[in-house]
Backbone as JSON, one array per atom type, in Angstrom:
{
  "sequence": "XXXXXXXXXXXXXXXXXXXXXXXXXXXXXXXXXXXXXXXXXXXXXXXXXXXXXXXXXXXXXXXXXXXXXXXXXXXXXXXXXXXXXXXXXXXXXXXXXXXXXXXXXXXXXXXXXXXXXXXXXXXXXXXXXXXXXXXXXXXXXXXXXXXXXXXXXXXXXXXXXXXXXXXXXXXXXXXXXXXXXXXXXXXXXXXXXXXXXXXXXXXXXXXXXXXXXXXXXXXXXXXXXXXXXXXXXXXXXXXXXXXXXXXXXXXXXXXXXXXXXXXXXXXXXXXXXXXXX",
  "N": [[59.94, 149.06, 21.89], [60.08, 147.38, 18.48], [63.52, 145.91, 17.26], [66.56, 146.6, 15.89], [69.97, 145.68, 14.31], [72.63, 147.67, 14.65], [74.86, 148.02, 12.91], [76.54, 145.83, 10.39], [77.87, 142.7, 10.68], [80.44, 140.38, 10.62], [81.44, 137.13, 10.78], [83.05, 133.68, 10.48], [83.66, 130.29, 10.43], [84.1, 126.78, 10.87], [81.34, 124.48, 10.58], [79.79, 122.18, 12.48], [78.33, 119.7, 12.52], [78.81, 119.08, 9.26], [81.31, 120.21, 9.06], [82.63, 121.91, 7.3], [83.19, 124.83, 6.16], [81.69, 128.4, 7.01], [81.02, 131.17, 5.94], [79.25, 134.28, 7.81], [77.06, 136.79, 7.99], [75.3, 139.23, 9.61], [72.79, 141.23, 9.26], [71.45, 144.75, 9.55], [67.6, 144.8, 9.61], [64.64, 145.58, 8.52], [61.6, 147.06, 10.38], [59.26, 144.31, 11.52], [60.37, 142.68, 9.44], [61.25, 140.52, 11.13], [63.4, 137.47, 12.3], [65.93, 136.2, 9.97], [67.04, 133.93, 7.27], [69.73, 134.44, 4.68], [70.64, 132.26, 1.98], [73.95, 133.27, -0.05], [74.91, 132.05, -1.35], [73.87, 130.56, -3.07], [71.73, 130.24, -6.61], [69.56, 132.75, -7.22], [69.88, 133.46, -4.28], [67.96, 132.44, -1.84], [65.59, 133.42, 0.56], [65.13, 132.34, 3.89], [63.14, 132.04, 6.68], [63.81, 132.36, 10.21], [61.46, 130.78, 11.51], [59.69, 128.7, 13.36], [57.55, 127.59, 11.7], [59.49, 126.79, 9.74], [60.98, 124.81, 9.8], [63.1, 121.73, 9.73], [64.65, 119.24, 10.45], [65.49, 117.69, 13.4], [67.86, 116.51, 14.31], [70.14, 116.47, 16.48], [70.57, 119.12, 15.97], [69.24, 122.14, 15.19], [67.62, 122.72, 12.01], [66.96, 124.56, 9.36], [64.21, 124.97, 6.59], [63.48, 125.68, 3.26], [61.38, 125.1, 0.08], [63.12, 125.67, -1.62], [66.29, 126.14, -0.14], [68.29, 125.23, 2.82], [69.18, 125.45, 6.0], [71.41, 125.08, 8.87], [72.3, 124.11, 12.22], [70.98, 126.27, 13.58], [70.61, 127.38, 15.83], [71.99, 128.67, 18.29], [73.34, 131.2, 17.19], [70.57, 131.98, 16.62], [69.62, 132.12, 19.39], [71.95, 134.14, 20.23], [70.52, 136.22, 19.55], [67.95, 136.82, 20.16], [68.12, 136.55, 22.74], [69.72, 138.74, 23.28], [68.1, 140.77, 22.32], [67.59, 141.75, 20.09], [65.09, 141.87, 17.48], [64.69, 141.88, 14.87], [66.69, 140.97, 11.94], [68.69, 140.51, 9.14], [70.16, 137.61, 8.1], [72.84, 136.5, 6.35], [74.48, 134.05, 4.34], [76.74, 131.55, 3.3], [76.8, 129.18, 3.09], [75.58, 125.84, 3.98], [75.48, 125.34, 6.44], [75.34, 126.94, 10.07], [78.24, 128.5, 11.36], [80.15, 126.88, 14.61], [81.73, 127.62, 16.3], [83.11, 128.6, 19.18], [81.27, 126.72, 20.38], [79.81, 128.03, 22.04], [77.38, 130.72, 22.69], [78.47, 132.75, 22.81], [80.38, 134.62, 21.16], [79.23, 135.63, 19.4], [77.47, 136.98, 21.0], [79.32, 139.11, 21.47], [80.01, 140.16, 19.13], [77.32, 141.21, 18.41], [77.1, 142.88, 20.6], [79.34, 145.1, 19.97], [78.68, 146.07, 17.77], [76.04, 147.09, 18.04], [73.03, 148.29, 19.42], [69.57, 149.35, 17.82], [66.59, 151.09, 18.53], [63.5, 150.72, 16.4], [60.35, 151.81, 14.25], [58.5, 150.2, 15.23], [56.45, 148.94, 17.28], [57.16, 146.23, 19.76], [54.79, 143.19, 19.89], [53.99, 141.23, 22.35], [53.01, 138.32, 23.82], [50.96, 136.33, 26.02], [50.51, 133.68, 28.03], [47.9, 132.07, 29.18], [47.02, 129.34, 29.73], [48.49, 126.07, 30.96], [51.03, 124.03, 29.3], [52.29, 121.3, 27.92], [54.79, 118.86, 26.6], [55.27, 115.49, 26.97], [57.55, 113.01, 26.39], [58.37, 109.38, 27.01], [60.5, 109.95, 30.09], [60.87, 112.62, 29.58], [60.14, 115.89, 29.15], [58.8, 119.17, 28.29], [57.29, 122.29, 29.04], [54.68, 124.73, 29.32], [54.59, 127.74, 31.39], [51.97, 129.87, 32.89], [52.47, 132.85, 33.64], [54.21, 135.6, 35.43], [56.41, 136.39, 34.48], [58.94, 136.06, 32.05], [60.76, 133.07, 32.44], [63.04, 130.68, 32.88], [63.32, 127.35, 33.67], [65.57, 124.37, 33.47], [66.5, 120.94, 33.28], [68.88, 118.48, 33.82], [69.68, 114.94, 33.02], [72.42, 112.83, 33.21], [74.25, 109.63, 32.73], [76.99, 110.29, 33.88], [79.84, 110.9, 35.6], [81.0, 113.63, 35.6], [78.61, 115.15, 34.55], [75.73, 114.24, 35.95], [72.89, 114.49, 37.52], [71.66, 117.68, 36.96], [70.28, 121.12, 37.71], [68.73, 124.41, 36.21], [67.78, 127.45, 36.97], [66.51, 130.38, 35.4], [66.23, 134.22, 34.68], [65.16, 136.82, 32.25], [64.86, 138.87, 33.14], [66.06, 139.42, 36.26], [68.44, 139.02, 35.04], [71.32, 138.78, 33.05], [71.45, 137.55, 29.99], [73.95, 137.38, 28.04], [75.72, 136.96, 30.24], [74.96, 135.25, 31.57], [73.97, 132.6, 30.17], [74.74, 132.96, 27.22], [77.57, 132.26, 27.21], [77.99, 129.44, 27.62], [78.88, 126.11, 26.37], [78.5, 123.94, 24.2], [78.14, 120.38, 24.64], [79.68, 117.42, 24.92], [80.19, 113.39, 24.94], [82.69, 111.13, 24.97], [82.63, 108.5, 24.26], [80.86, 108.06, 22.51], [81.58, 109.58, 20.24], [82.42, 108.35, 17.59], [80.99, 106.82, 17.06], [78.7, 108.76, 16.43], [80.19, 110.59, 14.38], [80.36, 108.19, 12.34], [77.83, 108.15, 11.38], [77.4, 110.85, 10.25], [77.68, 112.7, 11.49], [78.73, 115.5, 13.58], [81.1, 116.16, 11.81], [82.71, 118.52, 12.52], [83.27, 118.97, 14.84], [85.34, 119.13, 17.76], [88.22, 119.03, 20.47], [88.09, 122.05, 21.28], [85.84, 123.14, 20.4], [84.0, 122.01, 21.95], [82.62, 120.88, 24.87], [84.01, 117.92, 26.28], [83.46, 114.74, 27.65], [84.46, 111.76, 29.76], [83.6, 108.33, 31.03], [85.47, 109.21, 33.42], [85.75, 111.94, 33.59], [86.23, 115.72, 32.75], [87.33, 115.86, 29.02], [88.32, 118.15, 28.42], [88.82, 120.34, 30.92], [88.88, 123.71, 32.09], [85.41, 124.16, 32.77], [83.24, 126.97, 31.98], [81.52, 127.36, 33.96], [80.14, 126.22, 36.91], [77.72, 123.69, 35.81], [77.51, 124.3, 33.31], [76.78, 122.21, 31.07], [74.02, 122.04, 31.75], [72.66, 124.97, 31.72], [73.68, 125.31, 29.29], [72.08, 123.82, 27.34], [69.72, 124.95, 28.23], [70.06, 126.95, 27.09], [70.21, 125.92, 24.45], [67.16, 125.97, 24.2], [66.37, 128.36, 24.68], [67.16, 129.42, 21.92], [65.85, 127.81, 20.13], [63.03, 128.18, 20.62], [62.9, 131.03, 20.12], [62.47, 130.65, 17.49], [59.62, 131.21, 17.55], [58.99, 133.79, 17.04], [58.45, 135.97, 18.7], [59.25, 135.18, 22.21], [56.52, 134.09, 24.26], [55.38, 135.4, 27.25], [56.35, 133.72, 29.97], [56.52, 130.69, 32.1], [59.42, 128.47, 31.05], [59.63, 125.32, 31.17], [62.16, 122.49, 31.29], [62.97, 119.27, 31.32], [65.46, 116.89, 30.8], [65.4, 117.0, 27.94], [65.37, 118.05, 24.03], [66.05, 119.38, 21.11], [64.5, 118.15, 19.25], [61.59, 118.14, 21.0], [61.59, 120.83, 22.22], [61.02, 122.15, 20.01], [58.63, 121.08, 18.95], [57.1, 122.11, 21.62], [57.22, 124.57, 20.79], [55.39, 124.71, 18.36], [53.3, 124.16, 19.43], [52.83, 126.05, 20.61], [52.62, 128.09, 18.8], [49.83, 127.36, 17.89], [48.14, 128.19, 19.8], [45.75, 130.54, 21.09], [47.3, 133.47, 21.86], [47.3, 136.16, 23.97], [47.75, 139.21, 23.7], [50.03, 142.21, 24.23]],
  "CA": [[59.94, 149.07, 20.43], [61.3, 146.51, 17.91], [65.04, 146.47, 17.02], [67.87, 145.68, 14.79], [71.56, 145.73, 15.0], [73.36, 149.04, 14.27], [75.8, 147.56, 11.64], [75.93, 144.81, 10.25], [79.46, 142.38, 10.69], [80.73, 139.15, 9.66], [82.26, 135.8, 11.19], [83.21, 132.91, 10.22], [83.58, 129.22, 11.03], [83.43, 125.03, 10.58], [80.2, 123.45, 11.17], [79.73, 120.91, 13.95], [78.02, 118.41, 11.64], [79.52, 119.52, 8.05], [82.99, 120.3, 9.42], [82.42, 122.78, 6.74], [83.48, 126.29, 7.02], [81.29, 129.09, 6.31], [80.83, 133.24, 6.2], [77.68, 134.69, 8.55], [76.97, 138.39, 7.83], [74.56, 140.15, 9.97], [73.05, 142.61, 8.37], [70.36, 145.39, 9.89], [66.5, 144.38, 8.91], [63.23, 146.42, 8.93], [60.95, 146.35, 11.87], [58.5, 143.12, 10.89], [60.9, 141.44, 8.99], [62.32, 139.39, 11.59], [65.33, 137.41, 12.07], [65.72, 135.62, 8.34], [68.53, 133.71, 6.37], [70.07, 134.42, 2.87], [71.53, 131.85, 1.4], [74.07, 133.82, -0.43], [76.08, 130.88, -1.85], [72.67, 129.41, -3.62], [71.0, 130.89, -7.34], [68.71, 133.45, -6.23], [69.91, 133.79, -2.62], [66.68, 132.44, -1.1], [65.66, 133.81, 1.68], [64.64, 131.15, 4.92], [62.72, 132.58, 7.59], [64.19, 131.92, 11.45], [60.32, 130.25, 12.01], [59.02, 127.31, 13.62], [56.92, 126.5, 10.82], [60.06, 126.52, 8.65], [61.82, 123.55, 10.96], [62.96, 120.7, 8.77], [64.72, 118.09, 11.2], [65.83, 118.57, 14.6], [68.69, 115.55, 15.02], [71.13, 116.92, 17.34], [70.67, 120.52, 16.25], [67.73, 123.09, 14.72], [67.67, 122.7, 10.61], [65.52, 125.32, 8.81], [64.85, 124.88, 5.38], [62.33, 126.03, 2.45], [61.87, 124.33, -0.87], [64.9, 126.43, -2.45], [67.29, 126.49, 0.36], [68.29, 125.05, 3.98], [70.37, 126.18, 7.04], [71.4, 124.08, 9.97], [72.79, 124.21, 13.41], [71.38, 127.77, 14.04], [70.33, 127.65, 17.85], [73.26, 129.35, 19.12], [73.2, 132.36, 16.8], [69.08, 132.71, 17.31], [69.41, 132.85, 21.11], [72.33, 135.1, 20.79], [70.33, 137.47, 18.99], [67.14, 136.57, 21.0], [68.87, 136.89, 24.17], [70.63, 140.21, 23.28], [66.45, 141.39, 22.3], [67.48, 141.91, 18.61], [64.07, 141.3, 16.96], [65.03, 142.04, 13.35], [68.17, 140.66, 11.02], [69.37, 139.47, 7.58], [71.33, 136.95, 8.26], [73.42, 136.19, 5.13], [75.49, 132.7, 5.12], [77.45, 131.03, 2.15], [77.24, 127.35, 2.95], [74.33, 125.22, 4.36], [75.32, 125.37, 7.97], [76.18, 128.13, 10.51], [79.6, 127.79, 12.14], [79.76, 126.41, 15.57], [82.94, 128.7, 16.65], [83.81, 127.8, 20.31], [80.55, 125.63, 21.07], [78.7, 129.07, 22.66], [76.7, 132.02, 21.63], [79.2, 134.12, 23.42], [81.08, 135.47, 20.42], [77.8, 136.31, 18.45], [76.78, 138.79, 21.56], [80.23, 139.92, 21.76], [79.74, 140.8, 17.99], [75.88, 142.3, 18.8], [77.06, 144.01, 21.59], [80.22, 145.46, 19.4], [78.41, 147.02, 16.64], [75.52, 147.65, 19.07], [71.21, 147.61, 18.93], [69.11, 150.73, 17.99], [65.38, 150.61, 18.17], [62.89, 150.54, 15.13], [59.45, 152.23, 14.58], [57.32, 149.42, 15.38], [56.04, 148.26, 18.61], [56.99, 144.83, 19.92], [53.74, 142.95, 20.93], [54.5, 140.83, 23.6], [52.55, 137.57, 24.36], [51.01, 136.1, 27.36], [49.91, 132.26, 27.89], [46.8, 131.64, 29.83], [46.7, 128.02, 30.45], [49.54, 125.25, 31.18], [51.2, 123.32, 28.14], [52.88, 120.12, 28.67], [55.05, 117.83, 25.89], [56.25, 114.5, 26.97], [58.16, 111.76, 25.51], [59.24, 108.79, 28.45], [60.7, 110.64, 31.34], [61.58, 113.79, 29.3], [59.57, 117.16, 28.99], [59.26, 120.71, 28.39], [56.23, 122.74, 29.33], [55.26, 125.94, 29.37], [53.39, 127.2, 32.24], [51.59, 130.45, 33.2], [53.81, 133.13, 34.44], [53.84, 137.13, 35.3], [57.64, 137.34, 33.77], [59.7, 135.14, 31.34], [61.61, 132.56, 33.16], [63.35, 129.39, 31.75], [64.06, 126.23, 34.37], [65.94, 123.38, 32.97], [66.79, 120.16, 34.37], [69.4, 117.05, 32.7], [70.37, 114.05, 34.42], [73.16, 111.97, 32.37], [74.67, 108.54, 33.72], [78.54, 110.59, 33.4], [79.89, 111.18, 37.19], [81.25, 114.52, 35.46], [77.64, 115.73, 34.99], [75.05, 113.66, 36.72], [71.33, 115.71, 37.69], [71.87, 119.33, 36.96], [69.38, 122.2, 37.24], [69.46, 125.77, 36.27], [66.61, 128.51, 36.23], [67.28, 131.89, 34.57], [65.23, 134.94, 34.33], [65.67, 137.48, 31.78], [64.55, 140.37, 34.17], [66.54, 139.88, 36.82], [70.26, 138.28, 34.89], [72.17, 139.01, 31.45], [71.77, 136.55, 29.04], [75.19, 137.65, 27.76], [77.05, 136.32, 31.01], [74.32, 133.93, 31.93], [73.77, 131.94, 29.08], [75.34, 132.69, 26.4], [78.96, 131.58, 27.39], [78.18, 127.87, 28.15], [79.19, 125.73, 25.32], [77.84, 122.54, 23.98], [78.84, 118.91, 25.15], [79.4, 115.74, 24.37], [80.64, 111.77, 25.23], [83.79, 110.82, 23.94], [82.45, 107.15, 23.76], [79.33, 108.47, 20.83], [82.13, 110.41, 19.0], [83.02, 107.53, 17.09], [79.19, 106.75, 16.15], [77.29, 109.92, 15.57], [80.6, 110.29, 13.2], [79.65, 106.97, 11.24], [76.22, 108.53, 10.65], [77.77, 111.61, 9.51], [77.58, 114.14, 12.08], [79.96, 115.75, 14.16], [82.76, 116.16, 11.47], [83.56, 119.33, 12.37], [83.43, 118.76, 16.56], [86.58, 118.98, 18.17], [88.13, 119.89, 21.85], [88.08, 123.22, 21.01], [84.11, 123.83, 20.13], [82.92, 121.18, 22.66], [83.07, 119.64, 26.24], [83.8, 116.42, 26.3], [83.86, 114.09, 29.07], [83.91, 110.44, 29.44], [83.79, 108.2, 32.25], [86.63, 109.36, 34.57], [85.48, 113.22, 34.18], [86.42, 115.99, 31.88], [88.89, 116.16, 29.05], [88.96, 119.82, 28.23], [88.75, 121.39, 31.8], [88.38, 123.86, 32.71], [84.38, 124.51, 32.66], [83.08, 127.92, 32.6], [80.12, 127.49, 35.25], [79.96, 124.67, 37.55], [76.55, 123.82, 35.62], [77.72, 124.39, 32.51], [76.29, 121.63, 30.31], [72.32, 122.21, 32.16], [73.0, 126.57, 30.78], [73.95, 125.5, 27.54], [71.11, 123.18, 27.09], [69.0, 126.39, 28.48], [70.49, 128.48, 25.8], [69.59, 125.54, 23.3], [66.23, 125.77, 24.16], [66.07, 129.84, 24.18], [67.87, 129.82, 20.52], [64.55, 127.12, 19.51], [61.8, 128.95, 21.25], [62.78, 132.05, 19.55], [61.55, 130.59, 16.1], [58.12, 132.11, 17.69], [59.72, 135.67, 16.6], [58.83, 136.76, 19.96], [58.72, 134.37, 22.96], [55.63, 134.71, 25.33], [55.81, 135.69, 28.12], [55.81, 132.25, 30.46], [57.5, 129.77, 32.27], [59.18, 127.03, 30.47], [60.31, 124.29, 32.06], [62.08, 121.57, 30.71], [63.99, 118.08, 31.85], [66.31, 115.71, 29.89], [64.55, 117.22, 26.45], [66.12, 118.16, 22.63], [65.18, 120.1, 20.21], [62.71, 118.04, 19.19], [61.14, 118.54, 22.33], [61.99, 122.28, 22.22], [60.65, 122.3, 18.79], [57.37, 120.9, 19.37], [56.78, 122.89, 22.07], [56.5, 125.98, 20.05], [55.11, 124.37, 17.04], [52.27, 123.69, 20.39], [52.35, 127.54, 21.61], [51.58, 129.11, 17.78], [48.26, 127.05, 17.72], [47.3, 129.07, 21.02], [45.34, 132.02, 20.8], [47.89, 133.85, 23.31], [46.78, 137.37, 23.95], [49.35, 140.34, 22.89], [49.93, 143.72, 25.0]],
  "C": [[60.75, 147.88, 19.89], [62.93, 146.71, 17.78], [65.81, 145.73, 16.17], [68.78, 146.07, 15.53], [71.73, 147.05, 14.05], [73.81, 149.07, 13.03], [75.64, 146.52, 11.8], [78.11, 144.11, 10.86], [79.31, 140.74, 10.41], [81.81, 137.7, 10.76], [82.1, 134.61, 10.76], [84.18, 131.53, 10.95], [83.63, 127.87, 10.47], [82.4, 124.94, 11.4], [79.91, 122.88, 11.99], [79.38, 119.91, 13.12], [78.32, 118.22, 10.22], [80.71, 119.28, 8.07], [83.21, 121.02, 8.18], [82.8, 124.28, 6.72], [82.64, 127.12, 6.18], [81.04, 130.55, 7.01], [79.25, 133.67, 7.09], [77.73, 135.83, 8.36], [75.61, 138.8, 8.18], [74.52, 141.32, 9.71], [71.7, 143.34, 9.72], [68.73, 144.87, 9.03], [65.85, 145.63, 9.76], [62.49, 145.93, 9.8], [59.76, 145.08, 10.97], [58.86, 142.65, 10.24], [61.37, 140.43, 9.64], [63.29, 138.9, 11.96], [65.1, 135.77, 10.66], [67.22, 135.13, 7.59], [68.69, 134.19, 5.45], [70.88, 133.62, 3.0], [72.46, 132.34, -0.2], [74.63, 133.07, -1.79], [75.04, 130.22, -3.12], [71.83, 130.7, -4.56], [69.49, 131.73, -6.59], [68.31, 133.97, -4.83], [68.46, 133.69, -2.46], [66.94, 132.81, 0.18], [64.93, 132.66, 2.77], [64.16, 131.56, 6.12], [62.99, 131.52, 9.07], [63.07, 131.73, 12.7], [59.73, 129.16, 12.4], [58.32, 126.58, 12.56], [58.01, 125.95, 9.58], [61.21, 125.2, 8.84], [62.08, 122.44, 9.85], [63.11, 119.22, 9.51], [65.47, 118.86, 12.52], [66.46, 117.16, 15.21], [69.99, 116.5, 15.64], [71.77, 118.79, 17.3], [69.78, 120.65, 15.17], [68.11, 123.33, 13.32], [66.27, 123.7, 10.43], [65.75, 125.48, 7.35], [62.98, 125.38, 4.69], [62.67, 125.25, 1.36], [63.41, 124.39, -1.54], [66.1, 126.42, -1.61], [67.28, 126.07, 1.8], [69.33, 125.47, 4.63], [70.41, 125.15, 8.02], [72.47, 124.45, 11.01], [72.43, 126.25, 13.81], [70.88, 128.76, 15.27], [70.96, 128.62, 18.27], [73.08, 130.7, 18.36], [71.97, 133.01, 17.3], [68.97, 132.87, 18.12], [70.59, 133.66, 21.19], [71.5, 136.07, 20.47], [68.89, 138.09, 19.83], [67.37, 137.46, 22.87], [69.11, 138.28, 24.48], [69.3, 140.93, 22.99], [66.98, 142.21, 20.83], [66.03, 141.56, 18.12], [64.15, 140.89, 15.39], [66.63, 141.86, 12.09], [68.27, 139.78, 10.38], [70.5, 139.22, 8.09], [71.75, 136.13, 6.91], [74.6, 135.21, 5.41], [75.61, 132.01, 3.42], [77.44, 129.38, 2.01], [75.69, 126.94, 3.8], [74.39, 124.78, 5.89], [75.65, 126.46, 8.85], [77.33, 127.77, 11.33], [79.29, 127.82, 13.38], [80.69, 127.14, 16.96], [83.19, 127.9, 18.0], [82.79, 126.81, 21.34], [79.31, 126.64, 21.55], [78.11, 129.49, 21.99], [77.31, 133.17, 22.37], [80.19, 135.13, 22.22], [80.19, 135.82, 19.54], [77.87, 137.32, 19.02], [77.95, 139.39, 21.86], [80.31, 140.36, 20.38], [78.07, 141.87, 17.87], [76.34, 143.26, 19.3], [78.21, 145.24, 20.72], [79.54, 146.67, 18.68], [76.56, 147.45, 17.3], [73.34, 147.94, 18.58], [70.52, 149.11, 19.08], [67.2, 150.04, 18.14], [64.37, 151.51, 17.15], [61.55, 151.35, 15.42], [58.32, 151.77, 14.68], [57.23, 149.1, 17.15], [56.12, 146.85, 18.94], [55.97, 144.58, 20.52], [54.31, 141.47, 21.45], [53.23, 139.5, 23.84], [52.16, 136.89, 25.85], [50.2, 134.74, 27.65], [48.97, 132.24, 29.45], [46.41, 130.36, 30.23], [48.92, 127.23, 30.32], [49.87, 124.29, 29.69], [52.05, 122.4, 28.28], [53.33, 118.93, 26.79], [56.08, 117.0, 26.2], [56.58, 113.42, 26.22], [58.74, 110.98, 26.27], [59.06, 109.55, 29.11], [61.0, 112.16, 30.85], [60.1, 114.74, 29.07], [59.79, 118.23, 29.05], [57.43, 121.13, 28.32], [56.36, 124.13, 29.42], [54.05, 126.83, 30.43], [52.98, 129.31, 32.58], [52.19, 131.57, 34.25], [53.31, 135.12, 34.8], [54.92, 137.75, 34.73], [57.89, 136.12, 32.96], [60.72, 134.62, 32.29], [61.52, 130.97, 32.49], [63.62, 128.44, 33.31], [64.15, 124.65, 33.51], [66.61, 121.98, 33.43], [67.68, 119.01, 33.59], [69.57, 116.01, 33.82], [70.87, 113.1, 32.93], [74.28, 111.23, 33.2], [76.62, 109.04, 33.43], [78.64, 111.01, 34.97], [80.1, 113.45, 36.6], [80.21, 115.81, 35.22], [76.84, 115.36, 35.44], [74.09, 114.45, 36.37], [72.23, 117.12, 37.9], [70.82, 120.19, 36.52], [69.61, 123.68, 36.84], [67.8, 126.75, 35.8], [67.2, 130.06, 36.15], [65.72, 133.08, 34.39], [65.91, 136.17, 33.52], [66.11, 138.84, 32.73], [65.61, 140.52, 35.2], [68.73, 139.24, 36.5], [70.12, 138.57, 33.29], [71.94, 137.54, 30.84], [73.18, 136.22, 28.61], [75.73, 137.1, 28.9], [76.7, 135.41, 31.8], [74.16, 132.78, 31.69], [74.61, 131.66, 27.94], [77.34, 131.99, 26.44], [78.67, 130.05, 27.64], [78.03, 127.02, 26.79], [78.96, 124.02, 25.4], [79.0, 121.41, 24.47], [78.59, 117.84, 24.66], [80.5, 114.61, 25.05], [81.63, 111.44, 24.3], [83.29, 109.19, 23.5], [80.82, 107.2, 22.87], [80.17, 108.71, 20.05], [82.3, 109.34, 17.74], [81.4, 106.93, 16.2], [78.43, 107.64, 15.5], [78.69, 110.03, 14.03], [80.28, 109.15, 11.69], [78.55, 107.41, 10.84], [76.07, 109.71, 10.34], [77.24, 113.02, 9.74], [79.19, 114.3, 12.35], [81.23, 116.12, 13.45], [83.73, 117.15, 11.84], [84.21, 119.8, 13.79], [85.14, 118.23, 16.73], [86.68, 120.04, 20.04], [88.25, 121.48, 22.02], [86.67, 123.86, 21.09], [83.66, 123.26, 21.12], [83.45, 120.93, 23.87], [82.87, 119.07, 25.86], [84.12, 115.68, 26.99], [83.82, 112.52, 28.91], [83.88, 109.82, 30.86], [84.45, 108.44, 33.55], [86.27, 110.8, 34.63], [86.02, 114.15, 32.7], [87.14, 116.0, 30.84], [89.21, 117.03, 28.48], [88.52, 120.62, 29.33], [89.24, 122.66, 31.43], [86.77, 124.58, 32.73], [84.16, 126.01, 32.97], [82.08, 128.32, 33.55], [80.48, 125.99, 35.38], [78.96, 124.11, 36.7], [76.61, 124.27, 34.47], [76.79, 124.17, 31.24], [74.53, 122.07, 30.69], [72.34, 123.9, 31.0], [72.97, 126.23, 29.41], [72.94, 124.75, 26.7], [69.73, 124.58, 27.17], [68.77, 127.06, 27.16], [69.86, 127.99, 24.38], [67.6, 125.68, 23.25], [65.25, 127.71, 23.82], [66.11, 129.81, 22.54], [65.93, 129.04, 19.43], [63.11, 127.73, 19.61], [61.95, 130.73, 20.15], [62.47, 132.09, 18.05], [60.1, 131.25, 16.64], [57.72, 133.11, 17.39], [59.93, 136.3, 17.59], [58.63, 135.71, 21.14], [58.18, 134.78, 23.84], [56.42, 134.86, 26.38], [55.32, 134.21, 29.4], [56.79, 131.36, 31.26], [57.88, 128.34, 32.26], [60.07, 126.58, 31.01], [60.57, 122.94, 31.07], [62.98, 120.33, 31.5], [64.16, 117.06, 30.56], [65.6, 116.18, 28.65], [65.8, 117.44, 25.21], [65.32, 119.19, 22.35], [64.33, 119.77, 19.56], [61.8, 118.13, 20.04], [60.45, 120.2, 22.26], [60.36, 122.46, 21.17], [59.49, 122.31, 18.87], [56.09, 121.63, 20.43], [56.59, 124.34, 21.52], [56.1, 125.78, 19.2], [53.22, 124.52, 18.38], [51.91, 125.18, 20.65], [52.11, 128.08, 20.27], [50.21, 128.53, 17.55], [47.56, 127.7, 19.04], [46.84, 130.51, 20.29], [45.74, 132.86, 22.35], [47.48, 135.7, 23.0], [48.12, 138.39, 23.87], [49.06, 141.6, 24.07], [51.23, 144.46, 24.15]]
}
């Protein structure tokens, strides 16, 4: 069956690219509503649906916006909620980004899991992909390939000795999202910080929300998975995929990709006619 969250609850945060701080309040939703923003902060609280077609830009994290109202950076929340098999929640937010808290989506599902998931009186239907799907750009891709369970493999390779080639495949069925996934927290190059700033990201990135490594190795040890940065890339790609509402059932594979990547790839799987059970 579908599901919401029990209760609803509230956290708050700075931005990653704002440096902004703002309120998140998960609320309970009806079965077939979704998972959906309010902007609470904005005349008429519009509402912004957490849908691929509602994607606006996808530089260094997942923007969703409608004429009246946009949201940004909200990967990490959608695969906690994804992850945790929430289907349905008003998500209510005061500012135009969601906070970035310690880089994960581990204190989301330690707020899911808290106030806890009932199920609804609809039936989740369930997708199932019949042929192979393939989007590259250079050496990078994500595909999504013909499967009998949901399973994610992800692959990076970055010229840093501290992460180099790193793979990681995950299956829902047989591993927790919650202690798989969701704990591995975004990364970054101390020798970009100084640029993506000039172009008016990052303000709100600090050693606290982020790894950050530079040539000689890390400089906020200690990592929580060997394999860290590959997971948390994973997780970005769960949090994107779950604009689909429900993600087929399939296995996607990706190397060195983004969220435009990500993005595209499910913008690629709603023009399928994927069969439902």
């Amino acid at each position: 069956m579908e599901t919401t969250i029990e209760r609803s609850f509230e956290i708050s945060g700075i931005g990653l690219h704002s440096g902004t701080t703002t309120c998140v309040r998960v609320l309970p939703a009806k079965a077939g509503e979704g998972r959906y923003f309010v902007r609470v902060d904005l005349l008429e609280c519009p509402s912004i649906p957490a849908r691929v077609e509602a994607v606006r830009q996808t530089a260094l994290s997942t923007e969703l916006a409608t004429a009246a109202g946009a949201v940004g950076t909200v990967e990490h929340l959608l695969a906690a909620l994804a992850g945790s098999g929430v289907d349905n929640a008003r998500i209510e937010i005061d500012g135009a980004e969601v906070p970035l808290l310690d880089g994960s989506a581990k204190v989301w599902t330690d707020a899911i899991a808290q106030v806890g998931i009932i199920p609804l009186s609809q039936t989740r239907r369930v997708a199932s992909l019949h042929a192979p799907i393939w989007i590259q750009e250079g050496d990078s891709f994500v595909a999504a390939l013909p499967a009998p369970e949901i399973r994610f493999t992800y692959g990076i390779d970055f010229p840093y000795q501290a992460i180099g080639n790193q793979w990681h495949s995950w299956s829902p069925v047989s591993e927790s999202f919650v202690e798989a996934i969701a704990p591995a927290r975004t990364f970054g190059f101390a020798d970009q910080i100084e640029q993506l700033r000039q172009a008016g990201l990052i303000k709100g990135g600090s050693l606290e929300n982020a790894l950050v490594c530079d040539r000689c190795g890390w400089l906020n040890p200690p990592l929580r998975f060997a394999n860290e940065p590959v997971r948390h890339k994973l997780l970005d790609l769960v949090g994107d995929l779950s604009l689909l509402g429900t993600i087929p059932v399939a296995h996607f594979l990706a190397y060195k990709a983004s969220h435009k990547l990500h993005v595209q790839l499910a913008k690629a799987l709603c023009t399928l006619a994927l069969s439902s059970s």
